[in-house]
Amino acid sequence: MILEALNSGVPCIAFDRGCISEILEGVGETVSPSSDFVGAAVSRIAEWTREPSSCGRLAELSRTRLVEMQDGARKIAGQLFESLAQGRLPVTTGS
């Protein structure tokens, strides 16, 4: 759902679990799993409502973030397929 929202330019608020904070960095809001999610979400939505221009900026950044993620995934997939086609096992670099 987060990726669909990014594609649509919809700001996201989600619990900070796994890679969520990395995905939403600068384009959404994360809430600690031990925090009151509803309270934090209502507060953030109220801020976005008071500053509609920030939502427009987040929408543009969201779409850009998704394109960057897709480009990165395509690059990695291409490298993987190239390695397999050449009979080599891919080697991770641990970036």
Short mmCIF file of C-alpha atoms in Angstrom, two decimals:
data_model
loop_
_atom_site.label_atom_id
_atom_site.label_comp_id
_atom_site.label_asym_id
_atom_site.label_seq_id
_atom_site.Cartn_x
_atom_site.Cartn_y
_atom_site.Cartn_z
CA MET A 1 0.00 0.00 0.00
CA ILE A 2 2.85 2.39 0.72
CA LEU A 3 4.27 2.04 -2.78
CA GLU A 4 0.83 2.60 -4.29
CA ALA A 5 0.45 5.74 -2.19
CA LEU A 6 3.89 6.99 -3.27
CA ASN A 7 2.94 6.40 -6.89
CA SER A 8 -0.25 8.39 -6.38
CA GLY A 9 1.55 11.17 -4.54
CA VAL A 10 -0.34 10.52 -1.32
CA PRO A 11 1.63 11.31 1.85
CA CYS A 12 1.97 8.24 4.09
CA ILE A 13 2.01 7.67 7.81
CA ALA A 14 3.07 4.20 8.91
CA PHE A 15 4.56 2.32 11.83
CA ASP A 16 8.35 2.35 11.76
CA ARG A 17 9.05 -1.32 11.08
CA GLY A 18 11.52 -2.98 8.76
CA CYS A 19 12.43 -0.81 5.78
CA ILE A 20 9.47 1.57 6.18
CA SER A 21 11.53 4.45 7.57
CA GLU A 22 13.97 4.13 4.67
CA ILE A 23 11.14 4.19 2.12
CA LEU A 24 9.32 7.12 3.74
CA GLU A 25 12.37 9.21 4.65
CA GLY A 26 11.60 12.76 3.53
CA VAL A 27 8.30 11.81 1.88
CA GLY A 28 6.14 10.62 4.76
CA GLU A 29 5.95 10.06 8.46
CA THR A 30 6.83 7.07 10.60
CA VAL A 31 5.54 6.37 14.07
CA SER A 32 7.29 4.20 16.62
CA PRO A 33 5.41 0.92 17.19
CA SER A 34 5.29 1.76 20.89
CA SER A 35 3.62 5.14 20.26
CA ASP A 36 -0.01 6.13 19.86
CA PHE A 37 -0.37 5.77 16.11
CA VAL A 38 -3.77 7.45 15.84
CA GLY A 39 -2.68 10.44 17.90
CA ALA A 40 0.50 10.89 15.88
CA ALA A 41 -1.35 10.48 12.57
CA VAL A 42 -4.06 12.99 13.53
CA SER A 43 -1.39 15.50 14.56
CA ARG A 44 0.56 15.08 11.31
CA ILE A 45 -2.57 15.25 9.14
CA ALA A 46 -3.57 18.46 10.95
CA GLU A 47 -0.14 19.93 10.11
CA TRP A 48 -0.52 18.93 6.45
CA THR A 49 -4.01 20.47 6.41
CA ARG A 50 -2.68 23.80 7.75
CA GLU A 51 0.06 23.79 5.09
CA PRO A 52 -1.41 22.37 1.86
CA SER A 53 1.70 23.35 -0.08
CA SER A 54 3.68 20.84 1.98
CA CYS A 55 1.37 18.08 0.70
CA GLY A 56 2.03 19.15 -2.88
CA ARG A 57 5.77 19.08 -2.25
CA LEU A 58 5.48 15.64 -0.61
CA ALA A 59 3.45 14.39 -3.57
CA GLU A 60 6.21 15.34 -6.00
CA LEU A 61 8.92 13.91 -3.76
CA SER A 62 6.90 10.70 -3.31
CA ARG A 63 6.67 10.07 -7.03
CA THR A 64 10.37 10.85 -7.47
CA ARG A 65 11.28 8.46 -4.63
CA LEU A 66 9.26 5.66 -6.20
CA VAL A 67 10.88 6.18 -9.62
CA GLU A 68 14.33 6.10 -7.97
CA MET A 69 13.44 2.87 -6.15
CA GLN A 70 12.14 1.30 -9.36
CA ASP A 71 15.25 2.36 -11.30
CA GLY A 72 17.47 0.86 -8.61
CA ALA A 73 15.51 -2.39 -8.64
CA ARG A 74 15.74 -2.59 -12.44
CA LYS A 75 19.49 -2.04 -12.30
CA ILE A 76 19.97 -4.79 -9.72
CA ALA A 77 17.70 -7.17 -11.64
CA GLY A 78 19.63 -6.45 -14.85
CA GLN A 79 22.94 -7.20 -13.13
CA LEU A 80 21.51 -10.40 -11.69
CA PHE A 81 20.18 -11.60 -15.03
CA GLU A 82 23.45 -10.71 -16.77
CA SER A 83 25.45 -12.68 -14.19
CA LEU A 84 23.14 -15.68 -14.50
CA ALA A 85 23.24 -15.54 -18.31
CA GLN A 86 27.03 -15.68 -18.15
CA GLY A 87 26.91 -18.62 -15.77
CA ARG A 88 28.22 -16.61 -12.86
CA LEU A 89 26.67 -16.44 -9.44
CA PRO A 90 25.97 -12.84 -8.39
CA VAL A 91 28.21 -11.41 -5.71
CA THR A 92 26.81 -8.95 -3.18
CA THR A 93 28.86 -5.91 -2.30
CA GLY A 94 27.13 -5.12 1.00
CA SER A 95 26.48 -1.47 0.25
#
